[in-house]
Amino acid sequence: MSQRPAMAAVALLLLCSAAAERASLELRHGDGQHSASLELDADPCPADPKAVRALQALGLRGSGSVCQWKGVNCRDCQVLGVKISSPKLKGSIEELKYFSGLKVLNLKGQVNGDVGALQNLTELTELSLEGSQVYGDVAHLRSLRQLRYVKLTDSRVYGNLQVFQGMEGLRELLLGLTRVRGHLQALAGCRNMTLLVLRRLQGVTGTMKSCENMTQLKILFLSGTQVEGELQAVGELRRLFLSETKVHGNLSALRATRGFSALETLDLAGTGVFGDLVALKNHFNLVRAYLSDTLVSGDFAVLHKGKQKNVCRLQELTLKGTNVFGDLKDLPGYAQLVRLDLQGTSVTGRLSSALKGCCQKLGQLVLSDSRVTLLPTPEELAVLRQASNLELFSRRAAAGCRAGYRLPEGYSTDRSATLLPALVTLEVSRSPLLGPVEHLLLPLAGSPNVARLVASGCGLFGTLPNLQALDSVTVDDRMYARWVSFISKSLQLLDLSENQITRVEGVPAHTLVSLASNGALSIHPGLLAKALEERVEVKLQGTALLNQSEVLQMVGRGELNMTEDFRMTDINRGFTCHGLDSVLLQVSPELFLPQALCGCSPGWYGSGKDCRRCPAGTYNKHFNRSFCKPCPGEQKSPVGAASVRMCLCSIGEIYDQNAWNGTNTSKRDYACGCPDAQALHAGACVGCPELHLDCIGFGGLAVNAPATAGWARLAAGVQTFRCLAPEERCVPENDGCAAGYGGPLCVTCADGYRSTQRGLCKPCADFGRWTAPSATSASVVVGILAAAAVASFVVWRRRRATLDGSAASSAEAAPSARDAALALLVVEGPLLLQLCQLWVVVAALAGSRHLQETKEEEAADRSFAAAFPEQPYMKWLQLSAIGLQDALSLECTYGASARSAAAVAAPLIPLALLALCGAVELFARSSGISLALKALTLFFIGGASGCARLLSCQDTDGGGEPLGGHAFRTAFPHLKCSDPSWVDGLGWLCAIAYGGLIPICLLALMMKQHVALQSSRKVTAFVSEYDDKLLVRVHEFRAAVGTEKEPSRVEENLLAAAIAHATVLLRGKVRMQPEDGGMSLELLGVSKGEVLSASSQLKDMLEIKTSADAQRCSAITRMLMERSLLDGARESDRMLAGARNLLSKYVWCQDVWVEIVLRLAAVALVSVVSREDGLAFSVGICVGVGAMVGALQPYVQRQVNDLQCCCFLCLGVASLGFGFELIWLARAALLLPFLLLCSQIWHPDCPEEVALRLFKALQPKLPLQGQALEVAVEPLTL
């Protein structure tokens, strides 16, 4: 028997050892509470570096395995729970993704990180990160389907409630003070929900009906959301918070559900709920009811009536702003009440003995804006002043008092015999108390806890008693001479403002007492000094002090000091007051102590606040002066003048001459004159800034004042005009122009200076100086270069004639691709030169959008102009005398005469060259006309620009204002536009030449070719297809009978038509054979299959592309016939012979009208760029010409058409770039045509050029007489 207990003991030890070797984690969930317990293995888990790093990221520290760290729960060495609450907890949760088996995460501290890091913790059941800095979209929690408890209150998460839809196991969801949104219906499926907190989520909507399936719900907190709809019962709620929502309905909805008998807290403040309080009568467990600012009505006592004593458990009841009524005598029924708010209700009642000993816990009673009269009746007051309220001592304590012993500090009476013994705050502001103030205070004198008593605007009057020394107080039928009340020791705030209290006998120590706006008040002698000594804060704003002598003595002793600055000013009564430099005593100085704190303002006289205005003719500039001084001399002043400067002068105002003259004397010498920044003009003072005059000091004359910087006069007087940019050319000193500038508005450069393209005048030393010999040498060099150019041209002409002859004699001599590229460059070079010349013209649009510029805009314009250093050199490409004068800096050698000569020579030199070409024509037939047309290409734009400059007038100033009769000529600034001059005659002659004679000559050329080449327009070509060949026929319309018949050119016309169709429709080696009254075209060097394919292609082209290709074939046919006619007319018509190169540029010679349009467009551009609306016109002209060329395609070579169209469109874009000051756009527009030319060089040939070469080679072989010809139809490429 003795061995059995020993064996049992051994077995028990073995079982305990086995249990100790196993670790288990138990997670127990109760109703809203969770706990985690952990039993560790006997053998410690190995240290996992990743787990350590994950927890160290949260700021945790430990040694060994993390399973041994505080707050970490494990099972089988796997972390299942982390539950830590510490203010030192800081770090990121993002490393916790390592713990894939984590079930519980409860962190309280300053942790952060993206909640998305937890999306793979699919085993998580509890997530609590309240008050953290965690952020991210709650949508990441969608995968955590095991969640039961989610607490993210006061974090930075956001997202939609839709994430939690379908989580039927979810029991607690706390998302208050986050940025989550959504509809409550998303949570309708969470049937096991017991706690739902969505406080202050403005994005949450829905109705309470969405929660009706949550039968286990205990706490619902939706305050501050957008929830709406009818009030209804939900589950077995204990706490319901719906304040500041859109919920409405009747309180009876709560009574209808039996489950609401457990309701403890009800918050419906600020909702649309209505109904009678009787609906809450049977809620016996109700502890807190917040119904402020609702439509609830009824007797506030109904919640305790009919219940047994102490059954009513209400502790807080707020009915502010409702329609509740009742009487204070019903207060005893609320034995547990701590706070009662009846502000703005219809509750009535008075303090009475019935309230003695009741409401032992009532600490806050708010009766403001109600109907309570509160003050007891005389009968009740007598009872309250006896044992009922002032039953302060037991009989034994009273006997000790009679024996001369003092009661110990802090002695309290029996709470059952004290009026509202727990009362801390009483607010009755704006309620109709209408009685002596002592009737309010004396009944409460025995209440030991009253700290705040607010009775503002209640109609109280009389004397404020000294609560620290009540006289003749009866206690237990015994009289005491003086007694210190309990309320005087507990009171911290006593607000009696806006009443009619007339006297103050005492104030409790260490209290804030407000007696503001109480009319005239008398203070007991010595009380104010004692109150300040006891640190009592007294507010007397709006209250007058009757007995001021004591306060004056305090000011004299330095106990009260005035502020250095003024604290109030009454402009209507003319006085200003200092304040009191005291944080404890706040007063209205004009009422409290006016004689000491206040004085008359400048312009008034008197003392204190008894002030009168200074009469007319006098002034007072001092504070608190009892008299006013008369104005000096005969000057007058208005009533209430506050300074001698208000003494009026007939002109200007008074000023001290000695002060402005710098005289060192204390004597003042006042005189009348225009003030600073004004000057005398036409018998009145005018503002100098408005006239742009620089007036300094008093008494100045406008005609003598210099113009301000950037402005200048054009004649004697006061009128000024804004200078042209840059404005630094005009300065107030010297003659109004800065160094190096001169002329009207300082537009010209003085001797020794030269102008730049940016409108500046720079010293010639900065550029180098051209002497007369050097200028002569340069002229000689230019002449030699010109002679060399002419000689080169003659040689080129003769060489070309030789080549033409050799080409005619040998059809085998075919040009190379390089020759075609060079020929293309020769044709397109003048187009690019024209682009550069017109680009300089439209550059004048820079800054044209700003007519009235600010200084910042002018600076921007100058910066924009400075960003184009290439513009001066581009201007040289206009090949005008002005560009030559600028390039050689002749202005530095010959001064203004160089500018004048260049202005005159600019339009005349091109005309002189044309006249010289006319002389050449007399000796070299057709050569003069050819040279004249080439000269127009080079010099027309420069000459037209010079002509426009010769005629232009500067009729507005730099701000766009008209100059009127002061307008001057741009090229000759010393000449006014209104004065007749030889410049007008010369300019108009040039304008007639450029705008009339030259276009008329071109028009005559157009008419000449129209007559000479009309036979080419009488031939029509037809094409048909047979036997894999094209058969081309022509039909010539003969002249009518009786007219002179032109010689037939059928064979040439047929050859031209055949070549035209071959170059457009065929590629490769082609046989041309006269056949059946026409000419057949056959493609050689292809197999039968290829022939069928080619035939099919020909048929497709003839059927589908008939319109486009037929027009092109017809155009080439006519072009070849016109070239043949031009060659035939070379000997008979000198005009056509001289213009052959010009006419040959165009597909049809009649398109030479395009040349006229281009000349007129150049003249128009030159004319409009200086106009106010020049930008719009310039863009319109450029885009119009470019669109015309692009649509008509008048030139022989398609590359030339494309380049000419591109040039004018880019000029339009450049105009926008200059007008809107976009540097990159203007430069890109100039560069783009050059890039286009570079791309065209690789393909310099086109069908028209191929046709011209073939026609030139085959024409000498006519007539063919049935002979077949084989030609290669292939464009040349590099």
PDB file of C-alpha atoms in Angstrom, residues 901-1083:
ATOM      1  CA  ALA A 901      21.855 108.917 -97.280  1.00  0.00           C
ATOM      2  CA  ALA A 902      21.125 105.261 -96.594  1.00  0.00           C
ATOM      3  CA  ALA A 903      17.421 106.002 -96.083  1.00  0.00           C
ATOM      4  CA  VAL A 904      17.287 107.762 -99.475  1.00  0.00           C
ATOM      5  CA  ALA A 905      19.451 105.215-101.285  1.00  0.00           C
ATOM      6  CA  ALA A 906      17.592 102.155 -99.981  1.00  0.00           C
ATOM      7  CA  PRO A 907      14.574 102.503-102.340  1.00  0.00           C
ATOM      8  CA  LEU A 908      16.492 104.205-105.165  1.00  0.00           C
ATOM      9  CA  ILE A 909      19.318 101.718-105.710  1.00  0.00           C
ATOM     10  CA  PRO A 910      17.020  98.856-106.876  1.00  0.00           C
ATOM     11  CA  LEU A 911      15.255 101.289-109.211  1.00  0.00           C
ATOM     12  CA  ALA A 912      18.617 102.506-110.506  1.00  0.00           C
ATOM     13  CA  LEU A 913      19.655  98.920-111.163  1.00  0.00           C
ATOM     14  CA  LEU A 914      16.449  98.389-113.137  1.00  0.00           C
ATOM     15  CA  ALA A 915      17.233 101.510-115.166  1.00  0.00           C
ATOM     16  CA  LEU A 916      20.754 100.196-115.757  1.00  0.00           C
ATOM     17  CA  CYS A 917      19.262  96.919-116.961  1.00  0.00           C
ATOM     18  CA  GLY A 918      17.177  98.969-119.413  1.00  0.00           C
ATOM     19  CA  ALA A 919      20.383 100.469-120.777  1.00  0.00           C
ATOM     20  CA  VAL A 920      21.862  96.986-121.125  1.00  0.00           C
ATOM     21  CA  GLU A 921      18.779  95.945-123.066  1.00  0.00           C
ATOM     22  CA  LEU A 922      19.550  98.589-125.665  1.00  0.00           C
ATOM     23  CA  PHE A 923      22.891  96.928-126.443  1.00  0.00           C
ATOM     24  CA  ALA A 924      22.218  93.273-125.627  1.00  0.00           C
ATOM     25  CA  ARG A 925      18.858  92.076-126.808  1.00  0.00           C
ATOM     26  CA  SER A 926      16.777  90.369-124.082  1.00  0.00           C
ATOM     27  CA  SER A 927      19.744  90.381-121.658  1.00  0.00           C
ATOM     28  CA  GLY A 928      18.608  93.593-119.950  1.00  0.00           C
ATOM     29  CA  ILE A 929      15.133  92.174-119.323  1.00  0.00           C
ATOM     30  CA  SER A 930      16.626  88.973-117.928  1.00  0.00           C
ATOM     31  CA  LEU A 931      18.943  90.921-115.632  1.00  0.00           C
ATOM     32  CA  ALA A 932      16.085  93.162-114.495  1.00  0.00           C
ATOM     33  CA  LEU A 933      14.006  90.174-113.483  1.00  0.00           C
ATOM     34  CA  LYS A 934      16.932  88.710-111.553  1.00  0.00           C
ATOM     35  CA  ALA A 935      17.537  92.067-109.860  1.00  0.00           C
ATOM     36  CA  LEU A 936      13.906  92.143-108.765  1.00  0.00           C
ATOM     37  CA  THR A 937      14.399  88.778-107.115  1.00  0.00           C
ATOM     38  CA  LEU A 938      17.395  90.015-105.145  1.00  0.00           C
ATOM     39  CA  PHE A 939      16.628  93.664-104.368  1.00  0.00           C
ATOM     40  CA  PHE A 940      12.845  94.101-104.521  1.00  0.00           C
ATOM     41  CA  ILE A 941      12.083  93.379-100.851  1.00  0.00           C
ATOM     42  CA  GLY A 942      14.937  95.554 -99.586  1.00  0.00           C
ATOM     43  CA  GLY A 943      13.884  98.389-101.875  1.00  0.00           C
ATOM     44  CA  ALA A 944      10.234  98.106-100.875  1.00  0.00           C
ATOM     45  CA  SER A 945      11.252  98.116 -97.196  1.00  0.00           C
ATOM     46  CA  GLY A 946      13.319 101.246 -97.765  1.00  0.00           C
ATOM     47  CA  CYS A 947      10.399 102.909 -99.537  1.00  0.00           C
ATOM     48  CA  ALA A 948       8.031 102.071 -96.665  1.00  0.00           C
ATOM     49  CA  ARG A 949      10.563 103.438 -94.170  1.00  0.00           C
ATOM     50  CA  LEU A 950      10.907 106.623 -96.235  1.00  0.00           C
ATOM     51  CA  LEU A 951       7.167 107.243 -96.052  1.00  0.00           C
ATOM     52  CA  SER A 952       6.529 105.996 -92.510  1.00  0.00           C
ATOM     53  CA  CYS A 953       5.790 108.371 -89.634  1.00  0.00           C
ATOM     54  CA  GLN A 954       6.170 107.828 -85.922  1.00  0.00           C
ATOM     55  CA  ASP A 955       2.648 108.951 -84.990  1.00  0.00           C
ATOM     56  CA  THR A 956       2.392 107.242 -81.578  1.00  0.00           C
ATOM     57  CA  ASP A 957       4.651 107.257 -78.567  1.00  0.00           C
ATOM     58  CA  GLY A 958       6.021 104.224 -76.786  1.00  0.00           C
ATOM     59  CA  GLY A 959       2.728 103.699 -74.985  1.00  0.00           C
ATOM     60  CA  GLY A 960       0.565 103.824 -78.113  1.00  0.00           C
ATOM     61  CA  GLU A 961      -0.738 107.339 -77.467  1.00  0.00           C
ATOM     62  CA  PRO A 962      -1.027 109.544 -80.609  1.00  0.00           C
ATOM     63  CA  LEU A 963       1.629 112.226 -81.039  1.00  0.00           C
ATOM     64  CA  GLY A 964      -0.732 114.480 -83.012  1.00  0.00           C
ATOM     65  CA  GLY A 965       1.099 117.456 -84.492  1.00  0.00           C
ATOM     66  CA  HIS A 966       4.355 116.236 -82.988  1.00  0.00           C
ATOM     67  CA  ALA A 967       4.524 113.143 -85.224  1.00  0.00           C
ATOM     68  CA  PHE A 968       7.882 112.882 -86.969  1.00  0.00           C
ATOM     69  CA  ARG A 969       9.336 110.912 -89.867  1.00  0.00           C
ATOM     70  CA  THR A 970      10.959 107.595 -89.031  1.00  0.00           C
ATOM     71  CA  ALA A 971      13.873 107.995 -91.434  1.00  0.00           C
ATOM     72  CA  PHE A 972      14.285 111.737 -90.806  1.00  0.00           C
ATOM     73  CA  PRO A 973      13.317 112.380 -87.151  1.00  0.00           C
ATOM     74  CA  HIS A 974      14.089 116.092 -87.433  1.00  0.00           C
ATOM     75  CA  LEU A 975      11.233 116.476 -89.951  1.00  0.00           C
ATOM     76  CA  LYS A 976       7.612 116.538 -88.783  1.00  0.00           C
ATOM     77  CA  CYS A 977       5.078 114.563 -90.718  1.00  0.00           C
ATOM     78  CA  SER A 978       2.759 117.558 -90.907  1.00  0.00           C
ATOM     79  CA  ASP A 979       5.379 119.688 -92.684  1.00  0.00           C
ATOM     80  CA  PRO A 980       5.691 119.324 -96.488  1.00  0.00           C
ATOM     81  CA  SER A 981       9.058 117.986 -97.596  1.00  0.00           C
ATOM     82  CA  TRP A 982      10.936 116.604-100.582  1.00  0.00           C
ATOM     83  CA  VAL A 983      10.881 113.270 -98.744  1.00  0.00           C
ATOM     84  CA  ASP A 984       7.170 112.895 -99.550  1.00  0.00           C
ATOM     85  CA  GLY A 985       7.734 113.363-103.263  1.00  0.00           C
ATOM     86  CA  LEU A 986      10.626 110.932-103.373  1.00  0.00           C
ATOM     87  CA  GLY A 987       8.811 108.390-101.259  1.00  0.00           C
ATOM     88  CA  TRP A 988       5.620 108.455-103.317  1.00  0.00           C
ATOM     89  CA  LEU A 989       7.598 108.153-106.553  1.00  0.00           C
ATOM     90  CA  CYS A 990       9.289 105.063-105.191  1.00  0.00           C
ATOM     91  CA  ALA A 991       5.954 103.721-103.915  1.00  0.00           C
ATOM     92  CA  ILE A 992       4.439 104.145-107.386  1.00  0.00           C
ATOM     93  CA  ALA A 993       7.402 102.303-108.856  1.00  0.00           C
ATOM     94  CA  TYR A 994       7.314  99.394-106.388  1.00  0.00           C
ATOM     95  CA  GLY A 995       3.570  99.133-105.996  1.00  0.00           C
ATOM     96  CA  GLY A 996       2.526 100.101-109.519  1.00  0.00           C
ATOM     97  CA  LEU A 997       5.101 100.219-112.317  1.00  0.00           C
ATOM     98  CA  ILE A 998       6.873  96.962-111.515  1.00  0.00           C
ATOM     99  CA  PRO A 999       3.613  94.968-111.110  1.00  0.00           C
ATOM    100  CA  ILE A1000       2.319  96.626-114.315  1.00  0.00           C
ATOM    101  CA  CYS A1001       5.418  95.524-116.206  1.00  0.00           C
ATOM    102  CA  LEU A1002       4.914  91.995-114.934  1.00  0.00           C
ATOM    103  CA  LEU A1003       1.250  92.247-115.932  1.00  0.00           C
ATOM    104  CA  ALA A1004       2.310  93.337-119.419  1.00  0.00           C
ATOM    105  CA  LEU A1005       4.593  90.332-119.577  1.00  0.00           C
ATOM    106  CA  MET A1006       1.686  88.121-118.561  1.00  0.00           C
ATOM    107  CA  MET A1007      -0.514  89.580-121.330  1.00  0.00           C
ATOM    108  CA  LYS A1008       2.303  89.245-123.849  1.00  0.00           C
ATOM    109  CA  GLN A1009       2.781  85.569-123.189  1.00  0.00           C
ATOM    110  CA  HIS A1010      -0.987  85.058-123.194  1.00  0.00           C
ATOM    111  CA  VAL A1011      -1.177  86.287-126.785  1.00  0.00           C
ATOM    112  CA  ALA A1012       2.017  84.633-127.980  1.00  0.00           C
ATOM    113  CA  LEU A1013       1.284  81.223-126.493  1.00  0.00           C
ATOM    114  CA  GLN A1014      -2.429  80.961-127.147  1.00  0.00           C
ATOM    115  CA  SER A1015      -1.930  78.272-129.800  1.00  0.00           C
ATOM    116  CA  SER A1016      -0.780  75.885-127.065  1.00  0.00           C
ATOM    117  CA  ARG A1017      -4.213  76.100-125.524  1.00  0.00           C
ATOM    118  CA  LYS A1018      -5.889  74.871-128.736  1.00  0.00           C
ATOM    119  CA  VAL A1019      -4.522  71.338-128.599  1.00  0.00           C
ATOM    120  CA  THR A1020      -6.161  68.442-126.785  1.00  0.00           C
ATOM    121  CA  ALA A1021      -4.543  65.028-126.246  1.00  0.00           C
ATOM    122  CA  PHE A1022      -6.354  61.693-126.016  1.00  0.00           C
ATOM    123  CA  VAL A1023      -5.014  58.335-124.831  1.00  0.00           C
ATOM    124  CA  SER A1024      -6.332  54.817-125.236  1.00  0.00           C
ATOM    125  CA  GLU A1025      -4.995  51.331-124.488  1.00  0.00           C
ATOM    126  CA  TYR A1026      -4.668  48.384-126.902  1.00  0.00           C
ATOM    127  CA  ASP A1027      -2.379  45.369-127.133  1.00  0.00           C
ATOM    128  CA  ASP A1028      -0.491  46.333-123.978  1.00  0.00           C
ATOM    129  CA  LYS A1029       0.261  49.723-125.469  1.00  0.00           C
ATOM    130  CA  LEU A1030      -0.885  53.269-124.955  1.00  0.00           C
ATOM    131  CA  LEU A1031      -1.961  55.169-128.079  1.00  0.00           C
ATOM    132  CA  VAL A1032      -1.737  58.941-127.796  1.00  0.00           C
ATOM    133  CA  ARG A1033      -3.549  61.236-130.244  1.00  0.00           C
ATOM    134  CA  VAL A1034      -3.902  65.011-130.361  1.00  0.00           C
ATOM    135  CA  HIS A1035      -6.582  67.211-131.790  1.00  0.00           C
ATOM    136  CA  GLU A1036      -5.783  70.779-132.841  1.00  0.00           C
ATOM    137  CA  PHE A1037      -8.557  73.372-132.982  1.00  0.00           C
ATOM    138  CA  ARG A1038      -8.138  75.439-136.150  1.00  0.00           C
ATOM    139  CA  ALA A1039      -8.818  79.164-136.511  1.00  0.00           C
ATOM    140  CA  ALA A1040     -12.139  80.278-137.914  1.00  0.00           C
ATOM    141  CA  VAL A1041     -12.562  80.906-141.604  1.00  0.00           C
ATOM    142  CA  GLY A1042     -11.392  84.333-142.667  1.00  0.00           C
ATOM    143  CA  THR A1043      -8.697  84.633-139.988  1.00  0.00           C
ATOM    144  CA  GLU A1044      -4.989  84.148-140.458  1.00  0.00           C
ATOM    145  CA  LYS A1045      -4.117  80.518-139.908  1.00  0.00           C
ATOM    146  CA  GLU A1046      -1.199  79.635-137.732  1.00  0.00           C
ATOM    147  CA  PRO A1047       1.311  77.063-139.012  1.00  0.00           C
ATOM    148  CA  SER A1048       0.487  73.514-137.968  1.00  0.00           C
ATOM    149  CA  ARG A1049       2.677  71.962-135.274  1.00  0.00           C
ATOM    150  CA  VAL A1050       0.887  68.613-135.099  1.00  0.00           C
ATOM    151  CA  GLU A1051       4.017  66.460-134.903  1.00  0.00           C
ATOM    152  CA  GLU A1052       5.590  68.582-132.120  1.00  0.00           C
ATOM    153  CA  ASN A1053       2.296  68.585-130.236  1.00  0.00           C
ATOM    154  CA  LEU A1054       2.009  64.795-130.635  1.00  0.00           C
ATOM    155  CA  LEU A1055       5.563  64.337-129.364  1.00  0.00           C
ATOM    156  CA  ALA A1056       4.836  66.594-126.415  1.00  0.00           C
ATOM    157  CA  ALA A1057       1.652  64.649-125.544  1.00  0.00           C
ATOM    158  CA  ALA A1058       3.436  61.292-125.881  1.00  0.00           C
ATOM    159  CA  ILE A1059       6.301  62.391-123.641  1.00  0.00           C
ATOM    160  CA  ALA A1060       3.834  63.808-121.098  1.00  0.00           C
ATOM    161  CA  HIS A1061       1.900  60.527-120.856  1.00  0.00           C
ATOM    162  CA  ALA A1062       5.073  58.459-120.747  1.00  0.00           C
ATOM    163  CA  THR A1063       6.580  60.429-117.863  1.00  0.00           C
ATOM    164  CA  VAL A1064       3.344  60.356-115.848  1.00  0.00           C
ATOM    165  CA  LEU A1065       2.136  56.797-116.499  1.00  0.00           C
ATOM    166  CA  LEU A1066       5.274  54.777-117.235  1.00  0.00           C
ATOM    167  CA  ARG A1067       8.623  54.010-115.656  1.00  0.00           C
ATOM    168  CA  GLY A1068      11.547  52.350-117.421  1.00  0.00           C
ATOM    169  CA  LYS A1069      12.504  51.978-121.086  1.00  0.00           C
ATOM    170  CA  VAL A1070       9.700  53.060-123.409  1.00  0.00           C
ATOM    171  CA  ARG A1071       9.364  52.694-127.192  1.00  0.00           C
ATOM    172  CA  MET A1072       7.619  55.579-128.955  1.00  0.00           C
ATOM    173  CA  GLN A1073       6.260  54.695-132.417  1.00  0.00           C
ATOM    174  CA  PRO A1074       4.180  56.893-134.794  1.00  0.00           C
ATOM    175  CA  GLU A1075       1.091  54.833-135.496  1.00  0.00           C
ATOM    176  CA  ASP A1076      -2.406  55.353-136.878  1.00  0.00           C
ATOM    177  CA  GLY A1077      -2.333  59.170-136.723  1.00  0.00           C
ATOM    178  CA  GLY A1078      -0.956  59.106-133.204  1.00  0.00           C
ATOM    179  CA  MET A1079       1.955  57.747-131.237  1.00  0.00           C
ATOM    180  CA  SER A1080       2.045  54.454-129.369  1.00  0.00           C
ATOM    181  CA  LEU A1081       3.902  53.936-126.080  1.00  0.00           C
ATOM    182  CA  GLU A1082       5.189  50.484-125.169  1.00  0.00           C
ATOM    183  CA  LEU A1083       7.058  49.517-122.004  1.00  0.00           C
TER     184      LEU A1083
END
